[in-house]
Amino acid sequence: DIQMTQSPSVLSASVGDRVTLSCKASQNINKNLDWYQQKLGEAPKLLIYFTNNLQTGIPSRFSGSGSGTDYTLTISSLQPEDVATYFCFQYNSGWTFGGGTKLELK
Amino acid sequence: QVTLKESGPGILQPSQTLSLTCTFSGFSLSTYGMGVGWIRQPSGKGLEWLANIWWDDDKYYNPSLKNRLTISKDTSNNQAFLKITNVDTADTATYYCARIVDGYNYGALVMDAWGQGASVTVSS
C-alpha cells in the first residue's frame, strides 16, 4: 500500500502570506495526485487534480506542483476564507488520502 | 448540476450491519468513466477511502476493510449502496459518497462532487 505523509500537520500563517503544504508518497505516484480542501463542518472540495491543474472555480492563488514522491500545494497570498484542512490523495496504486494539514490564521 | 446525498441509520449497535445509501442526480452511473465512491471521516480525524463502484460494475475495496464491505448500485434509480458488516465503535464516523470521474482532463481521476455526509454512531 502507498502511504501519504503530509506536513506540517498544523500550519499557522497570516493573511497575505505565501503558504506551502507538503505531501510525500511512500513510492512514485506518477503525478496521480489530487488536493482537496475541507472547511469546518463541510464536505471536502476538489482543488487541484493531476498534481497541478486547477479545478474550475478555484481561485488562481492556489497552485500545485511535484513529481515522483514529493508534491506541494501553494497558496500565493493567504486569505481568511482559506482556513481549512487540506488533504492530498493518490490514485496511482490503490487509493490513499494523506493525513491532512490544518491551516490556521496567525 | 451534480448532487449527492447520503442516508443511513444514524445509530446502530456493535456487530450489526451498516447499510448506507447514496442518492444522486445530474449524472448517470451507466455513463462511461463515471463512478461513486464512499469515504468516511471519524470526528476530528482524516479521510479514509472505503470503496468504489464504476459504470461497468467494477468494484474496488480498501484492502484493510475488504472482508466487511459490499458496494452495489441501482443505475435506474440513481443510487449507490454500501454495506459494512460486524460494525464496532471504530466505525463511528461521517460517511460521504462522491462522484468519481475517471479520464477527467489530462486523464486524471477526480472526486468532483460530494454529498453532505451521513453521521453514523456505533454504540451499545
PDB file of C-alpha atoms in Angstrom:
ATOM      1  CA  ASP A   1       0.000   0.000   0.000  1.00  0.00           C
ATOM      2  CA  ILE A   2       1.145   3.533  -0.757  1.00  0.00           C
ATOM      3  CA  GLN A   3       1.373   5.771   2.307  1.00  0.00           C
ATOM      4  CA  MET A   4       0.884   9.524   2.007  1.00  0.00           C
ATOM      5  CA  THR A   5       2.507  11.772   4.588  1.00  0.00           C
ATOM      6  CA  GLN A   6       1.503  15.415   4.839  1.00  0.00           C
ATOM      7  CA  SER A   7       3.487  18.099   6.619  1.00  0.00           C
ATOM      8  CA  PRO A   8       3.121  20.061   8.671  1.00  0.00           C
ATOM      9  CA  SER A   9       0.033  18.708  10.404  1.00  0.00           C
ATOM     10  CA  VAL A  10      -0.864  22.236  11.546  1.00  0.00           C
ATOM     11  CA  LEU A  11       0.252  25.465   9.903  1.00  0.00           C
ATOM     12  CA  SER A  12      -0.355  28.967  11.256  1.00  0.00           C
ATOM     13  CA  ALA A  13       0.057  31.841   8.822  1.00  0.00           C
ATOM     14  CA  SER A  14      -1.012  35.442   8.360  1.00  0.00           C
ATOM     15  CA  VAL A  15      -3.264  36.938   5.725  1.00  0.00           C
ATOM     16  CA  GLY A  16      -1.192  37.670   2.651  1.00  0.00           C
ATOM     17  CA  ASP A  17       1.454  35.047   3.415  1.00  0.00           C
ATOM     18  CA  ARG A  18       2.690  32.604   0.816  1.00  0.00           C
ATOM     19  CA  VAL A  19       1.885  29.156   2.210  1.00  0.00           C
ATOM     20  CA  THR A  20       3.332  25.803   1.164  1.00  0.00           C
ATOM     21  CA  LEU A  21       1.876  22.436   2.146  1.00  0.00           C
ATOM     22  CA  SER A  22       3.777  19.235   1.532  1.00  0.00           C
ATOM     23  CA  CYS A  23       2.678  15.717   0.648  1.00  0.00           C
ATOM     24  CA  LYS A  24       5.131  12.833   0.367  1.00  0.00           C
ATOM     25  CA  ALA A  25       4.309   9.426  -1.069  1.00  0.00           C
ATOM     26  CA  SER A  26       5.999   6.201   0.010  1.00  0.00           C
ATOM     27  CA  GLN A  27       6.699   5.417  -3.659  1.00  0.00           C
ATOM     28  CA  ASN A  28       6.490   7.088  -7.062  1.00  0.00           C
ATOM     29  CA  ILE A  29       2.869   8.017  -7.819  1.00  0.00           C
ATOM     30  CA  ASN A  30       3.490   9.438 -11.300  1.00  0.00           C
ATOM     31  CA  LYS A  31       1.719  12.744 -10.581  1.00  0.00           C
ATOM     32  CA  ASN A  32      -1.561  10.881  -9.926  1.00  0.00           C
ATOM     33  CA  LEU A  33      -2.415  13.190  -7.071  1.00  0.00           C
ATOM     34  CA  ASP A  34      -5.297  15.490  -6.217  1.00  0.00           C
ATOM     35  CA  TRP A  35      -5.724  18.059  -3.452  1.00  0.00           C
ATOM     36  CA  TYR A  36      -8.958  18.547  -1.504  1.00  0.00           C
ATOM     37  CA  GLN A  37      -9.965  21.372   0.796  1.00  0.00           C
ATOM     38  CA  GLN A  38     -12.288  20.748   3.727  1.00  0.00           C
ATOM     39  CA  LYS A  39     -13.709  23.629   5.711  1.00  0.00           C
ATOM     40  CA  LEU A  40     -15.108  23.020   9.180  1.00  0.00           C
ATOM     41  CA  GLY A  41     -18.425  21.217   9.040  1.00  0.00           C
ATOM     42  CA  GLU A  42     -18.359  20.820   5.262  1.00  0.00           C
ATOM     43  CA  ALA A  43     -17.621  18.066   2.785  1.00  0.00           C
ATOM     44  CA  PRO A  44     -14.247  18.046   1.027  1.00  0.00           C
ATOM     45  CA  LYS A  45     -13.944  20.000  -2.209  1.00  0.00           C
ATOM     46  CA  LEU A  46     -11.642  19.298  -5.158  1.00  0.00           C
ATOM     47  CA  LEU A  47      -8.978  21.995  -5.546  1.00  0.00           C
ATOM     48  CA  ILE A  48      -6.219  20.603  -7.754  1.00  0.00           C
ATOM     49  CA  TYR A  49      -6.153  17.499  -9.937  1.00  0.00           C
ATOM     50  CA  PHE A  50      -3.311  15.553 -11.511  1.00  0.00           C
ATOM     51  CA  THR A  51      -0.746  17.461  -9.445  1.00  0.00           C
ATOM     52  CA  ASN A  52      -1.013  20.920 -10.980  1.00  0.00           C
ATOM     53  CA  ASN A  53      -4.388  21.505 -12.626  1.00  0.00           C
ATOM     54  CA  LEU A  54      -6.770  23.959 -11.007  1.00  0.00           C
ATOM     55  CA  GLN A  55     -10.351  22.788 -10.723  1.00  0.00           C
ATOM     56  CA  THR A  56     -12.929  25.102 -12.289  1.00  0.00           C
ATOM     57  CA  GLY A  57     -13.953  27.918  -9.957  1.00  0.00           C
ATOM     58  CA  ILE A  58     -10.934  27.647  -7.667  1.00  0.00           C
ATOM     59  CA  PRO A  59      -9.023  30.932  -7.191  1.00  0.00           C
ATOM     60  CA  SER A  60      -5.734  31.227  -9.039  1.00  0.00           C
ATOM     61  CA  ARG A  61      -3.832  31.841  -5.787  1.00  0.00           C
ATOM     62  CA  PHE A  62      -3.902  28.039  -5.395  1.00  0.00           C
ATOM     63  CA  SER A  63      -1.351  26.005  -7.297  1.00  0.00           C
ATOM     64  CA  GLY A  64       0.129  22.538  -7.199  1.00  0.00           C
ATOM     65  CA  SER A  65       3.437  21.042  -8.221  1.00  0.00           C
ATOM     66  CA  GLY A  66       5.557  17.976  -7.814  1.00  0.00           C
ATOM     67  CA  SER A  67       6.647  14.688  -9.263  1.00  0.00           C
ATOM     68  CA  GLY A  68       7.791  11.275  -8.174  1.00  0.00           C
ATOM     69  CA  THR A  69       7.160  11.075  -4.452  1.00  0.00           C
ATOM     70  CA  ASP A  70       7.073  14.768  -3.483  1.00  0.00           C
ATOM     71  CA  TYR A  71       4.160  17.136  -4.038  1.00  0.00           C
ATOM     72  CA  THR A  72       3.266  20.646  -2.932  1.00  0.00           C
ATOM     73  CA  LEU A  73       0.172  22.791  -2.635  1.00  0.00           C
ATOM     74  CA  THR A  74       0.907  26.513  -2.597  1.00  0.00           C
ATOM     75  CA  ILE A  75      -1.341  29.416  -1.716  1.00  0.00           C
ATOM     76  CA  SER A  76       0.319  32.547  -3.064  1.00  0.00           C
ATOM     77  CA  SER A  77      -1.451  35.021  -0.779  1.00  0.00           C
ATOM     78  CA  LEU A  78      -3.428  33.529   2.090  1.00  0.00           C
ATOM     79  CA  GLN A  79      -6.983  34.771   2.519  1.00  0.00           C
ATOM     80  CA  PRO A  80      -9.219  34.329   5.579  1.00  0.00           C
ATOM     81  CA  GLU A  81     -11.539  32.025   3.627  1.00  0.00           C
ATOM     82  CA  ASP A  82      -8.636  29.619   3.035  1.00  0.00           C
ATOM     83  CA  VAL A  83      -8.741  28.446   6.661  1.00  0.00           C
ATOM     84  CA  ALA A  84      -9.411  24.730   6.245  1.00  0.00           C
ATOM     85  CA  THR A  85      -7.827  21.304   6.335  1.00  0.00           C
ATOM     86  CA  TYR A  86      -6.117  20.231   3.123  1.00  0.00           C
ATOM     87  CA  PHE A  87      -5.790  16.606   2.064  1.00  0.00           C
ATOM     88  CA  CYS A  88      -3.689  15.120  -0.680  1.00  0.00           C
ATOM     89  CA  PHE A  89      -4.967  11.985  -2.378  1.00  0.00           C
ATOM     90  CA  GLN A  90      -3.166   9.475  -4.597  1.00  0.00           C
ATOM     91  CA  TYR A  91      -4.769   7.120  -7.088  1.00  0.00           C
ATOM     92  CA  ASN A  92      -1.694   5.709  -8.774  1.00  0.00           C
ATOM     93  CA  SER A  93      -1.900   2.398  -6.950  1.00  0.00           C
ATOM     94  CA  GLY A  94      -4.904   1.838  -4.758  1.00  0.00           C
ATOM     95  CA  TRP A  95      -6.382   4.982  -3.276  1.00  0.00           C
ATOM     96  CA  THR A  96      -4.939   6.785  -0.256  1.00  0.00           C
ATOM     97  CA  PHE A  97      -5.510  10.091   1.467  1.00  0.00           C
ATOM     98  CA  GLY A  98      -2.823  11.921   3.359  1.00  0.00           C
ATOM     99  CA  GLY A  99      -3.446  12.717   6.991  1.00  0.00           C
ATOM    100  CA  GLY A 100      -4.199  16.367   6.274  1.00  0.00           C
ATOM    101  CA  THR A 101      -2.718  19.780   7.060  1.00  0.00           C
ATOM    102  CA  LYS A 102      -4.847  22.099   9.151  1.00  0.00           C
ATOM    103  CA  LEU A 103      -4.286  25.692   8.051  1.00  0.00           C
ATOM    104  CA  GLU A 104      -4.990  28.369  10.643  1.00  0.00           C
ATOM    105  CA  LEU A 105      -4.699  32.136  10.754  1.00  0.00           C
ATOM    106  CA  LYS A 106      -1.988  33.538  12.973  1.00  0.00           C
TER     107      LYS A 106
ATOM    108  CA  GLN B   1     -25.889  20.255 -11.518  1.00  0.00           C
ATOM    109  CA  VAL B   2     -24.493  17.201  -9.781  1.00  0.00           C
ATOM    110  CA  THR B   3     -25.803  16.462  -6.300  1.00  0.00           C
ATOM    111  CA  LEU B   4     -25.373  13.516  -3.956  1.00  0.00           C
ATOM    112  CA  LYS B   5     -26.986  12.753  -0.627  1.00  0.00           C
ATOM    113  CA  GLU B   6     -26.158  10.036   1.841  1.00  0.00           C
ATOM    114  CA  SER B   7     -28.653   8.322   4.106  1.00  0.00           C
ATOM    115  CA  GLY B   8     -28.145   5.796   6.865  1.00  0.00           C
ATOM    116  CA  PRO B   9     -29.440   4.555  10.208  1.00  0.00           C
ATOM    117  CA  GLY B  10     -27.795   7.209  12.379  1.00  0.00           C
ATOM    118  CA  ILE B  11     -27.153   4.853  15.280  1.00  0.00           C
ATOM    119  CA  LEU B  12     -26.574   1.115  15.392  1.00  0.00           C
ATOM    120  CA  GLN B  13     -25.202  -1.436  17.800  1.00  0.00           C
ATOM    121  CA  PRO B  14     -21.911  -3.331  17.669  1.00  0.00           C
ATOM    122  CA  SER B  15     -21.936  -6.439  15.460  1.00  0.00           C
ATOM    123  CA  GLN B  16     -24.809  -5.118  13.327  1.00  0.00           C
ATOM    124  CA  THR B  17     -24.586  -4.402   9.599  1.00  0.00           C
ATOM    125  CA  LEU B  18     -24.420  -0.788   8.491  1.00  0.00           C
ATOM    126  CA  SER B  19     -26.378  -0.012   5.323  1.00  0.00           C
ATOM    127  CA  LEU B  20     -25.794   3.295   3.564  1.00  0.00           C
ATOM    128  CA  THR B  21     -27.497   4.742   0.504  1.00  0.00           C
ATOM    129  CA  CYS B  22     -26.188   7.442  -1.826  1.00  0.00           C
ATOM    130  CA  THR B  23     -28.901   9.065  -3.935  1.00  0.00           C
ATOM    131  CA  PHE B  24     -27.580  11.243  -6.703  1.00  0.00           C
ATOM    132  CA  SER B  25     -28.677  13.393  -9.616  1.00  0.00           C
ATOM    133  CA  GLY B  26     -27.048  15.189 -12.520  1.00  0.00           C
ATOM    134  CA  PHE B  27     -25.158  12.183 -13.850  1.00  0.00           C
ATOM    135  CA  SER B  28     -25.686   8.523 -14.638  1.00  0.00           C
ATOM    136  CA  LEU B  29     -23.762   5.550 -13.333  1.00  0.00           C
ATOM    137  CA  SER B  30     -24.209   3.971 -16.737  1.00  0.00           C
ATOM    138  CA  THR B  31     -22.025   6.639 -18.370  1.00  0.00           C
ATOM    139  CA  TYR B  32     -18.514   5.606 -19.328  1.00  0.00           C
ATOM    140  CA  GLY B  33     -15.928   6.747 -16.810  1.00  0.00           C
ATOM    141  CA  MET B  34     -18.361   7.511 -14.011  1.00  0.00           C
ATOM    142  CA  GLY B  35     -18.187   6.032 -10.571  1.00  0.00           C
ATOM    143  CA  VAL B  36     -19.325   6.549  -6.994  1.00  0.00           C
ATOM    144  CA  GLY B  37     -17.015   6.245  -4.049  1.00  0.00           C
ATOM    145  CA  TRP B  38     -17.518   6.002  -0.318  1.00  0.00           C
ATOM    146  CA  ILE B  39     -15.208   7.812   2.085  1.00  0.00           C
ATOM    147  CA  ARG B  40     -15.501   8.132   5.842  1.00  0.00           C
ATOM    148  CA  GLN B  41     -14.154  10.504   8.465  1.00  0.00           C
ATOM    149  CA  PRO B  42     -14.175   9.945  12.221  1.00  0.00           C
ATOM    150  CA  SER B  43     -14.854  13.152  14.106  1.00  0.00           C
ATOM    151  CA  GLY B  44     -11.756  15.359  14.132  1.00  0.00           C
ATOM    152  CA  LYS B  45      -9.731  12.915  12.043  1.00  0.00           C
ATOM    153  CA  GLY B  46      -8.713  12.363   8.448  1.00  0.00           C
ATOM    154  CA  LEU B  47     -10.392  10.870   5.409  1.00  0.00           C
ATOM    155  CA  GLU B  48     -10.425   7.148   4.686  1.00  0.00           C
ATOM    156  CA  TRP B  49     -11.386   5.794   1.287  1.00  0.00           C
ATOM    157  CA  LEU B  50     -13.637   2.733   1.591  1.00  0.00           C
ATOM    158  CA  ALA B  51     -14.874   1.537  -1.808  1.00  0.00           C
ATOM    159  CA  ASN B  52     -15.741   2.499  -5.400  1.00  0.00           C
ATOM    160  CA  ILE B  53     -18.205   1.222  -7.932  1.00  0.00           C
ATOM    161  CA  TRP B  54     -17.921   2.056 -11.605  1.00  0.00           C
ATOM    162  CA  TRP B  55     -20.203   2.487 -14.594  1.00  0.00           C
ATOM    163  CA  ASP B  56     -19.316  -1.033 -15.777  1.00  0.00           C
ATOM    164  CA  ASP B  57     -19.992  -2.535 -12.310  1.00  0.00           C
ATOM    165  CA  ASP B  58     -16.299  -2.871 -11.473  1.00  0.00           C
ATOM    166  CA  LYS B  59     -15.788  -2.644  -7.738  1.00  0.00           C
ATOM    167  CA  TYR B  60     -12.759  -1.804  -5.623  1.00  0.00           C
ATOM    168  CA  TYR B  61     -12.366  -2.000  -1.887  1.00  0.00           C
ATOM    169  CA  ASN B  62      -9.950  -0.712   0.723  1.00  0.00           C
ATOM    170  CA  PRO B  63      -7.834  -3.811   1.432  1.00  0.00           C
ATOM    171  CA  SER B  64      -7.885  -3.185   5.182  1.00  0.00           C
ATOM    172  CA  LEU B  65     -11.693  -3.444   5.246  1.00  0.00           C
ATOM    173  CA  LYS B  66     -12.400  -5.543   2.188  1.00  0.00           C
ATOM    174  CA  ASN B  67     -13.863  -8.543   4.015  1.00  0.00           C
ATOM    175  CA  ARG B  68     -16.517  -6.362   5.628  1.00  0.00           C
ATOM    176  CA  LEU B  69     -17.551  -4.162   2.693  1.00  0.00           C
ATOM    177  CA  THR B  70     -20.046  -4.640  -0.104  1.00  0.00           C
ATOM    178  CA  ILE B  71     -20.743  -1.913  -2.642  1.00  0.00           C
ATOM    179  CA  SER B  72     -23.549  -2.022  -5.179  1.00  0.00           C
ATOM    180  CA  LYS B  73     -25.645   0.239  -7.385  1.00  0.00           C
ATOM    181  CA  ASP B  74     -29.117   0.723  -8.828  1.00  0.00           C
ATOM    182  CA  THR B  75     -28.483   2.589 -12.041  1.00  0.00           C
ATOM    183  CA  SER B  76     -32.116   3.074 -12.942  1.00  0.00           C
ATOM    184  CA  ASN B  77     -32.835   4.806  -9.629  1.00  0.00           C
ATOM    185  CA  ASN B  78     -29.537   6.723  -9.434  1.00  0.00           C
ATOM    186  CA  GLN B  79     -28.416   5.128  -6.193  1.00  0.00           C
ATOM    187  CA  ALA B  80     -25.313   3.503  -4.821  1.00  0.00           C
ATOM    188  CA  PHE B  81     -25.096   1.445  -1.659  1.00  0.00           C
ATOM    189  CA  LEU B  82     -22.508   0.399   0.879  1.00  0.00           C
ATOM    190  CA  LYS B  83     -22.837  -2.294   3.498  1.00  0.00           C
ATOM    191  CA  ILE B  84     -20.380  -2.763   6.341  1.00  0.00           C
ATOM    192  CA  THR B  85     -20.766  -5.919   8.368  1.00  0.00           C
ATOM    193  CA  ASN B  86     -19.951  -6.542  12.019  1.00  0.00           C
ATOM    194  CA  VAL B  87     -19.544  -2.878  12.975  1.00  0.00           C
ATOM    195  CA  ASP B  88     -17.862  -1.695  16.142  1.00  0.00           C
ATOM    196  CA  THR B  89     -17.168   1.662  17.759  1.00  0.00           C
ATOM    197  CA  ALA B  90     -14.244   2.261  15.386  1.00  0.00           C
ATOM    198  CA  ASP B  91     -16.779   2.557  12.553  1.00  0.00           C
ATOM    199  CA  THR B  92     -18.313   5.653  14.126  1.00  0.00           C
ATOM    200  CA  ALA B  93     -17.792   8.388  11.542  1.00  0.00           C
ATOM    201  CA  THR B  94     -19.318  10.666   8.960  1.00  0.00           C
ATOM    202  CA  TYR B  95     -19.757   8.725   5.738  1.00  0.00           C
ATOM    203  CA  TYR B  96     -19.525  10.569   2.424  1.00  0.00           C
ATOM    204  CA  CYS B  97     -20.321   9.467  -1.081  1.00  0.00           C
ATOM    205  CA  ALA B  98     -18.696  11.233  -4.013  1.00  0.00           C
ATOM    206  CA  ARG B  99     -18.923  11.189  -7.788  1.00  0.00           C
ATOM    207  CA  ILE B 100     -15.754   9.899  -9.366  1.00  0.00           C
ATOM    208  CA  VAL B 101     -14.753  10.788 -12.889  1.00  0.00           C
ATOM    209  CA  ASP B 102     -12.019   8.702 -14.489  1.00  0.00           C
ATOM    210  CA  GLY B 103     -10.470  10.199 -17.579  1.00  0.00           C
ATOM    211  CA  TYR B 104     -11.063  13.777 -16.454  1.00  0.00           C
ATOM    212  CA  ASN B 105      -8.887  16.415 -18.114  1.00  0.00           C
ATOM    213  CA  TYR B 106      -5.359  15.114 -18.728  1.00  0.00           C
ATOM    214  CA  GLY B 107      -6.552  11.611 -17.876  1.00  0.00           C
ATOM    215  CA  ALA B 108      -6.928  12.477 -14.211  1.00  0.00           C
ATOM    216  CA  LEU B 109      -9.213  10.805 -11.739  1.00  0.00           C
ATOM    217  CA  VAL B 110     -11.217  13.141  -9.525  1.00  0.00           C
ATOM    218  CA  MET B 111     -13.921  13.148  -6.915  1.00  0.00           C
ATOM    219  CA  ASP B 112     -15.555  16.321  -8.116  1.00  0.00           C
ATOM    220  CA  ALA B 113     -18.843  16.310  -6.217  1.00  0.00           C
ATOM    221  CA  TRP B 114     -19.525  15.155  -2.678  1.00  0.00           C
ATOM    222  CA  GLY B 115     -22.571  14.630  -0.551  1.00  0.00           C
ATOM    223  CA  GLN B 116     -23.044  16.440   2.744  1.00  0.00           C
ATOM    224  CA  GLY B 117     -22.214  13.291   4.719  1.00  0.00           C
ATOM    225  CA  ALA B 118     -24.202  10.958   6.942  1.00  0.00           C
ATOM    226  CA  SER B 119     -23.288  10.659  10.607  1.00  0.00           C
ATOM    227  CA  VAL B 120     -23.130   7.108  11.918  1.00  0.00           C
ATOM    228  CA  THR B 121     -22.637   6.202  15.572  1.00  0.00           C
ATOM    229  CA  VAL B 122     -21.960   2.677  16.738  1.00  0.00           C
ATOM    230  CA  SER B 123     -22.844   2.294  20.380  1.00  0.00           C
ATOM    231  CA  SER B 124     -24.290  -0.294  22.698  1.00  0.00           C
TER     232      SER B 124
END
